[in-house]
């Protein structure tokens, strides 16, 4: 019985992910570096970047990379990365504002590069 429930949950997740991507047109996919440390970072990064039927962000805390899948006619990689930076996370193109970064929980504060190092 537990196996059936697990299978149903997995199938539901797959169908919902497929449904999300199916509604996105002109799909582009990019891999980018985004700083962060933990599961809370993952949640914040993905919430900041995701826009229903427009953009989907999946961040990996081990590799510090994210896969951006988005409708290239409705948004851009830059727009997604700006939203993520404004949530407190430095990335390939944008630095988070210092005041926003300072408000992240201690577990989410990563070692930042100086902006002049890039």
CSV table of N, CA and C in Angstrom, one decimal:
chain,number,residue,atom,x,y,z
A,1,UNK,N,0.8,-1.2,0.0
A,1,UNK,CA,0.0,0.0,0.0
A,1,UNK,C,0.9,1.3,0.0
A,2,UNK,N,2.0,1.3,0.8
A,2,UNK,CA,2.8,2.4,0.9
A,2,UNK,C,3.5,2.6,-0.5
A,3,UNK,N,3.8,1.5,-1.2
A,3,UNK,CA,4.5,1.6,-2.5
A,3,UNK,C,3.6,2.3,-3.5
A,4,UNK,N,2.3,2.0,-3.4
A,4,UNK,CA,1.3,2.6,-4.3
A,4,UNK,C,1.2,4.1,-4.1
A,5,UNK,N,1.2,4.5,-2.8
A,5,UNK,CA,1.1,5.9,-2.5
A,5,UNK,C,2.3,6.6,-3.0
A,6,UNK,N,3.5,6.0,-2.8
A,6,UNK,CA,4.8,6.6,-3.3
A,6,UNK,C,4.8,6.8,-4.8
A,7,UNK,N,4.3,5.8,-5.5
A,7,UNK,CA,4.3,5.8,-6.9
A,7,UNK,C,3.3,6.9,-7.4
A,8,UNK,N,2.2,7.0,-6.7
A,8,UNK,CA,1.2,8.1,-7.1
A,8,UNK,C,1.8,9.5,-6.9
A,9,UNK,N,2.5,9.7,-5.8
A,9,UNK,CA,3.1,11.0,-5.5
A,9,UNK,C,4.2,11.3,-6.6
A,10,UNK,N,5.0,10.3,-7.0
A,10,UNK,CA,6.0,10.6,-8.0
A,10,UNK,C,5.3,10.9,-9.3
A,11,UNK,N,4.3,10.1,-9.7
A,11,UNK,CA,3.6,10.4,-11.0
A,11,UNK,C,3.0,11.8,-10.9
A,12,UNK,N,2.4,12.2,-9.8
A,12,UNK,CA,1.8,13.5,-9.7
A,12,UNK,C,2.9,14.6,-9.9
A,13,UNK,N,4.0,14.4,-9.3
A,13,UNK,CA,5.1,15.4,-9.4
A,13,UNK,C,5.6,15.5,-10.9
A,14,UNK,N,5.7,14.4,-11.5
A,14,UNK,CA,6.2,14.4,-12.9
A,14,UNK,C,5.2,15.1,-13.8
A,15,UNK,N,3.9,14.7,-13.6
A,15,UNK,CA,2.9,15.4,-14.4
A,15,UNK,C,2.8,16.9,-14.2
A,16,UNK,N,2.9,17.3,-12.9
A,16,UNK,CA,2.8,18.7,-12.7
A,16,UNK,C,4.0,19.5,-13.3
A,17,UNK,N,5.2,18.9,-13.2
A,17,UNK,CA,6.4,19.5,-13.9
A,17,UNK,C,6.2,19.5,-15.4
A,18,UNK,N,5.8,18.4,-15.9
A,18,UNK,CA,5.5,18.4,-17.4
A,18,UNK,C,4.5,19.4,-17.8
A,19,UNK,N,3.5,19.5,-17.0
A,19,UNK,CA,2.4,20.5,-17.3
A,19,UNK,C,3.0,21.9,-17.3
A,20,UNK,N,3.8,22.2,-16.3
A,20,UNK,CA,4.4,23.6,-16.2
A,20,UNK,C,5.3,23.9,-17.5
A,21,UNK,N,6.1,22.9,-17.9
A,21,UNK,CA,7.0,23.1,-19.0
A,21,UNK,C,6.1,23.1,-20.3
A,22,UNK,N,5.1,22.4,-20.4
A,22,UNK,CA,4.3,22.3,-21.6
A,22,UNK,C,3.6,23.7,-21.8
A,23,UNK,N,3.3,24.4,-20.8
A,23,UNK,CA,2.7,25.7,-21.0
A,23,UNK,C,3.7,26.8,-21.4
A,24,UNK,N,5.0,26.6,-21.2
A,24,UNK,CA,6.0,27.5,-21.5
A,24,UNK,C,6.3,27.4,-23.0
A,25,UNK,N,6.3,28.5,-23.7
A,25,UNK,CA,6.6,28.4,-25.2
A,25,UNK,C,8.0,29.1,-25.3
A,26,UNK,N,8.6,28.9,-26.5
A,26,UNK,CA,9.9,29.6,-26.8
A,26,UNK,C,10.9,29.3,-25.7
A,27,UNK,N,10.9,28.0,-25.2
A,27,UNK,CA,11.7,27.7,-24.1
A,27,UNK,C,13.2,27.7,-24.3
A,28,UNK,N,13.9,28.4,-23.4
A,28,UNK,CA,15.4,28.4,-23.4
A,28,UNK,C,15.8,27.8,-22.1
A,29,UNK,N,17.0,27.2,-22.1
A,29,UNK,CA,17.6,26.6,-20.9
A,29,UNK,C,19.0,27.1,-20.7
A,30,UNK,N,19.4,27.5,-19.5
A,30,UNK,CA,20.7,28.0,-19.2
A,30,UNK,C,21.1,27.5,-17.9
A,31,UNK,N,22.4,27.3,-17.7
A,31,UNK,CA,23.0,26.9,-16.4
A,31,UNK,C,23.8,28.0,-15.9
A,32,UNK,N,23.6,28.4,-14.7
A,32,UNK,CA,24.3,29.6,-14.1
A,32,UNK,C,24.8,29.3,-12.7
A,33,UNK,N,25.8,30.0,-12.3
A,33,UNK,CA,26.3,29.9,-10.9
A,33,UNK,C,25.6,30.9,-10.0
A,34,UNK,N,25.1,30.4,-8.9
A,34,UNK,CA,24.4,31.2,-7.9
A,34,UNK,C,24.9,30.8,-6.5
A,35,UNK,N,25.4,31.8,-5.7
A,35,UNK,CA,26.0,31.5,-4.4
A,35,UNK,C,24.8,31.2,-3.4
A,36,UNK,N,25.2,30.4,-2.5
A,36,UNK,CA,24.2,30.0,-1.4
A,36,UNK,C,24.8,28.8,-0.7
A,37,UNK,N,24.1,28.4,0.4
A,37,UNK,CA,24.6,27.3,1.2
A,37,UNK,C,23.7,26.1,1.5
A,38,UNK,N,22.4,26.4,1.7
A,38,UNK,CA,21.6,25.4,2.4
A,38,UNK,C,20.2,25.3,1.7
A,39,UNK,N,19.4,24.5,2.3
A,39,UNK,CA,18.0,24.3,1.8
A,39,UNK,C,17.2,25.6,1.9
A,40,UNK,N,17.4,26.4,2.9
A,40,UNK,CA,16.7,27.7,2.9
A,40,UNK,C,17.1,28.6,1.7
A,41,UNK,N,18.4,28.5,1.4
A,41,UNK,CA,18.9,29.3,0.2
A,41,UNK,C,18.1,28.7,-1.1
A,42,UNK,N,18.1,27.4,-1.2
A,42,UNK,CA,17.4,26.8,-2.3
A,42,UNK,C,16.0,27.3,-2.5
A,43,UNK,N,15.2,27.3,-1.4
A,43,UNK,CA,13.9,27.8,-1.4
A,43,UNK,C,13.8,29.2,-1.8
A,44,UNK,N,14.6,30.1,-1.3
A,44,UNK,CA,14.6,31.5,-1.6
A,44,UNK,C,15.0,31.8,-3.0
A,45,UNK,N,16.1,31.1,-3.5
A,45,UNK,CA,16.5,31.3,-4.8
A,45,UNK,C,15.5,30.9,-5.8
A,46,UNK,N,14.9,29.8,-5.6
A,46,UNK,CA,13.9,29.2,-6.6
A,46,UNK,C,12.6,30.1,-6.5
A,47,UNK,N,12.2,30.5,-5.4
A,47,UNK,CA,11.0,31.4,-5.3
A,47,UNK,C,11.2,32.7,-6.0
A,48,UNK,N,12.4,33.3,-5.8
A,48,UNK,CA,12.8,34.6,-6.5
A,48,UNK,C,12.8,34.5,-8.0
A,49,UNK,N,13.3,33.3,-8.5
A,49,UNK,CA,13.4,33.2,-9.9
A,49,UNK,C,12.2,32.6,-10.7
A,50,UNK,N,11.4,31.9,-10.0
A,50,UNK,CA,10.3,31.2,-10.6
A,50,UNK,C,9.1,32.2,-10.9
A,51,UNK,N,8.6,32.1,-12.1
A,51,UNK,CA,7.4,32.9,-12.5
A,51,UNK,C,6.5,31.9,-13.3
A,52,UNK,N,5.3,31.6,-12.8
A,52,UNK,CA,4.5,30.6,-13.4
A,52,UNK,C,4.3,30.8,-14.9
A,53,UNK,N,4.5,29.8,-15.6
A,53,UNK,CA,4.4,29.7,-17.1
A,53,UNK,C,5.4,30.6,-17.8
A,54,UNK,N,6.4,31.2,-17.1
A,54,UNK,CA,7.4,32.0,-17.7
A,54,UNK,C,8.8,31.6,-17.4
A,55,UNK,N,9.1,31.2,-16.1
A,55,UNK,CA,10.4,30.8,-15.7
A,55,UNK,C,10.4,29.8,-14.6
A,56,UNK,N,11.3,28.9,-14.7
A,56,UNK,CA,11.5,27.9,-13.7
A,56,UNK,C,13.0,27.8,-13.3
A,57,UNK,N,13.3,27.8,-12.0
A,57,UNK,CA,14.7,27.8,-11.5
A,57,UNK,C,14.8,26.6,-10.6
A,58,UNK,N,15.8,25.7,-10.9
A,58,UNK,CA,16.1,24.6,-10.0
A,58,UNK,C,17.6,24.8,-9.6
A,59,UNK,N,17.8,25.1,-8.3
A,59,UNK,CA,19.2,25.3,-7.8
A,59,UNK,C,19.7,24.1,-7.0
A,60,UNK,N,21.0,23.8,-7.2
A,60,UNK,CA,21.7,22.7,-6.6
A,60,UNK,C,22.7,23.2,-5.6
A,61,UNK,N,22.4,22.9,-4.3
A,61,UNK,CA,23.3,23.5,-3.2
A,61,UNK,C,24.7,22.9,-3.3
A,62,UNK,N,24.9,21.7,-3.8
A,62,UNK,CA,26.2,21.1,-3.8
A,62,UNK,C,27.1,21.7,-4.9
A,63,UNK,N,26.5,22.0,-6.0
A,63,UNK,CA,27.3,22.5,-7.1
A,63,UNK,C,27.2,24.0,-7.2
A,64,UNK,N,26.3,24.6,-6.5
A,64,UNK,CA,26.0,26.1,-6.5
A,64,UNK,C,25.6,26.5,-7.9
A,65,UNK,N,25.0,25.7,-8.6
A,65,UNK,CA,24.5,26.0,-10.0
A,65,UNK,C,23.0,25.9,-10.0
A,66,UNK,N,22.4,26.6,-11.0
A,66,UNK,CA,21.0,26.5,-11.2
A,66,UNK,C,20.7,26.3,-12.7
A,67,UNK,N,19.7,25.6,-12.9
A,67,UNK,CA,19.2,25.4,-14.3
A,67,UNK,C,18.0,26.4,-14.5
A,68,UNK,N,18.1,27.3,-15.4
A,68,UNK,CA,17.0,28.2,-15.7
A,68,UNK,C,16.3,27.7,-16.9
A,69,UNK,N,15.0,27.5,-16.8
A,69,UNK,CA,14.2,27.2,-18.0
A,69,UNK,C,13.2,28.3,-18.1
A,70,UNK,N,13.1,29.0,-19.3
A,70,UNK,CA,12.3,30.1,-19.4
A,70,UNK,C,11.8,30.4,-20.8
A,71,UNK,N,10.7,31.1,-20.9
A,71,UNK,CA,10.1,31.5,-22.1
A,71,UNK,C,10.9,32.8,-22.6
A,72,UNK,N,11.7,32.6,-23.6
A,72,UNK,CA,12.6,33.7,-24.1
A,72,UNK,C,11.9,34.9,-24.6
A,73,UNK,N,10.6,34.8,-24.9
A,73,UNK,CA,9.9,36.0,-25.4
A,73,UNK,C,9.2,36.8,-24.2
A,74,UNK,N,9.1,36.1,-23.0
A,74,UNK,CA,8.5,36.8,-21.9
A,74,UNK,C,9.5,37.3,-20.9
A,75,UNK,N,10.7,36.7,-20.8
A,75,UNK,CA,11.7,37.1,-19.8
A,75,UNK,C,13.1,36.7,-20.4
A,76,UNK,N,14.1,37.0,-19.6
A,76,UNK,CA,15.5,36.7,-20.0
A,76,UNK,C,16.2,36.2,-18.9
A,77,UNK,N,17.4,35.6,-19.2
A,77,UNK,CA,18.3,35.1,-18.1
A,77,UNK,C,18.6,36.3,-17.2
A,78,UNK,N,18.9,37.5,-17.7
A,78,UNK,CA,19.2,38.6,-16.9
A,78,UNK,C,18.1,39.0,-16.0
A,79,UNK,N,16.9,39.0,-16.4
A,79,UNK,CA,15.8,39.4,-15.5
A,79,UNK,C,15.6,38.4,-14.4
A,80,UNK,N,15.8,37.1,-14.7
A,80,UNK,CA,15.7,36.1,-13.6
A,80,UNK,C,16.9,36.3,-12.6
A,81,UNK,N,18.1,36.5,-13.1
A,81,UNK,CA,19.2,36.7,-12.2
A,81,UNK,C,19.1,38.0,-11.4
A,82,UNK,N,18.5,39.0,-11.9
A,82,UNK,CA,18.2,40.3,-11.2
A,82,UNK,C,17.3,40.0,-10.0
A,83,UNK,N,16.3,39.2,-10.2
A,83,UNK,CA,15.3,38.9,-9.2
A,83,UNK,C,16.0,38.1,-8.1
A,84,UNK,N,16.9,37.1,-8.5
A,84,UNK,CA,17.6,36.3,-7.5
A,84,UNK,C,18.6,37.2,-6.7
A,85,UNK,N,19.3,38.1,-7.4
A,85,UNK,CA,20.2,39.0,-6.7
A,85,UNK,C,19.4,39.9,-5.7
A,86,UNK,N,18.3,40.3,-6.1
A,86,UNK,CA,17.5,41.2,-5.2
A,86,UNK,C,17.0,40.5,-4.0
A,87,UNK,N,17.0,39.1,-4.0
A,87,UNK,CA,16.6,38.3,-2.9
A,87,UNK,C,17.8,38.0,-2.0
A,88,UNK,N,19.0,38.5,-2.4
A,88,UNK,CA,20.2,38.3,-1.5
A,88,UNK,C,21.3,37.4,-2.0
A,89,UNK,N,21.2,36.9,-3.2
A,89,UNK,CA,22.1,35.9,-3.7
A,89,UNK,C,22.9,36.4,-4.9
A,90,UNK,N,24.2,36.5,-4.8
A,90,UNK,CA,25.1,36.9,-5.9
A,90,UNK,C,25.1,35.8,-6.9
A,91,UNK,N,25.2,36.2,-8.2
A,91,UNK,CA,25.2,35.2,-9.2
A,91,UNK,C,26.2,35.6,-10.3
A,92,UNK,N,26.2,34.9,-11.5
A,92,UNK,CA,27.1,35.2,-12.6
A,92,UNK,C,27.1,36.6,-13.0
A,93,UNK,N,25.9,37.3,-13.0
A,93,UNK,CA,25.8,38.6,-13.6
A,93,UNK,C,25.6,39.8,-12.6
A,94,UNK,N,25.0,39.4,-11.4
A,94,UNK,CA,24.6,40.5,-10.5
A,94,UNK,C,25.0,40.2,-9.1
A,95,UNK,N,25.3,41.3,-8.3
A,95,UNK,CA,25.5,41.1,-6.9
A,95,UNK,C,24.3,41.5,-6.1
A,96,UNK,N,24.1,40.8,-5.1
A,96,UNK,CA,22.9,41.2,-4.2
A,96,UNK,C,23.3,42.5,-3.5
A,97,UNK,N,22.3,43.4,-3.2
A,97,UNK,CA,22.5,44.6,-2.5
A,97,UNK,C,23.1,44.2,-1.1
A,98,UNK,N,24.0,44.9,-0.6
A,98,UNK,CA,24.7,44.6,0.7
A,98,UNK,C,23.6,44.5,1.8
A,99,UNK,N,22.7,45.4,1.9
A,99,UNK,CA,21.7,45.4,3.0
A,99,UNK,C,20.8,44.2,2.9
A,100,UNK,N,20.5,43.7,1.7
A,100,UNK,CA,19.6,42.5,1.6
A,100,UNK,C,20.4,41.3,2.0
A,101,UNK,N,21.7,41.2,1.5
A,101,UNK,CA,22.6,40.1,1.9
A,101,UNK,C,22.7,40.0,3.4
A,102,UNK,N,22.9,41.2,4.1
A,102,UNK,CA,23.1,41.2,5.5
A,102,UNK,C,21.9,40.7,6.3
A,103,UNK,N,20.7,40.7,5.7
A,103,UNK,CA,19.5,40.3,6.3
A,103,UNK,C,19.2,38.8,6.2
A,104,UNK,N,20.1,38.1,5.3
A,104,UNK,CA,19.9,36.7,5.2
A,104,UNK,C,20.2,36.0,6.5
A,105,UNK,N,19.6,34.9,6.8
A,105,UNK,CA,20.0,34.1,8.0
A,105,UNK,C,21.4,33.7,8.0
A,106,UNK,N,22.0,33.5,9.1
A,106,UNK,CA,23.5,33.3,9.2
A,106,UNK,C,23.9,32.0,8.4
A,107,UNK,N,23.0,31.0,8.3
A,107,UNK,CA,23.4,29.8,7.6
A,107,UNK,C,23.4,30.1,6.1
A,108,UNK,N,22.7,31.2,5.6
A,108,UNK,CA,22.6,31.5,4.2
A,108,UNK,C,23.7,32.4,3.8
A,109,UNK,N,24.5,33.0,4.7
A,109,UNK,CA,25.5,34.0,4.3
A,109,UNK,C,26.8,33.2,3.9
A,110,UNK,N,27.1,33.4,2.7
A,110,UNK,CA,28.2,32.7,2.0
A,110,UNK,C,29.4,33.7,2.0
A,111,UNK,N,30.6,33.2,1.6
A,111,UNK,CA,31.7,34.1,1.4
A,111,UNK,C,31.6,34.8,0.1
A,112,UNK,N,31.5,36.1,0.2
A,112,UNK,CA,31.3,36.9,-1.0
A,112,UNK,C,32.6,37.4,-1.6
A,113,UNK,N,32.7,37.4,-2.9
A,113,UNK,CA,33.8,38.0,-3.6
A,113,UNK,C,33.6,39.5,-3.6
A,114,UNK,N,34.7,40.2,-3.6
A,114,UNK,CA,34.6,41.6,-3.8
A,114,UNK,C,34.1,41.9,-5.2
A,115,UNK,N,33.3,42.9,-5.3
A,115,UNK,CA,32.8,43.2,-6.7
A,115,UNK,C,33.9,43.6,-7.6
A,116,UNK,N,35.0,44.1,-7.2
A,116,UNK,CA,36.1,44.4,-8.1
A,116,UNK,C,36.9,43.2,-8.5
A,117,UNK,N,36.7,42.0,-7.9
A,117,UNK,CA,37.4,40.8,-8.3
A,117,UNK,C,36.8,40.2,-9.6
A,118,UNK,N,35.6,40.6,-10.0
A,118,UNK,CA,35.0,39.9,-11.1
A,118,UNK,C,35.4,40.5,-12.4
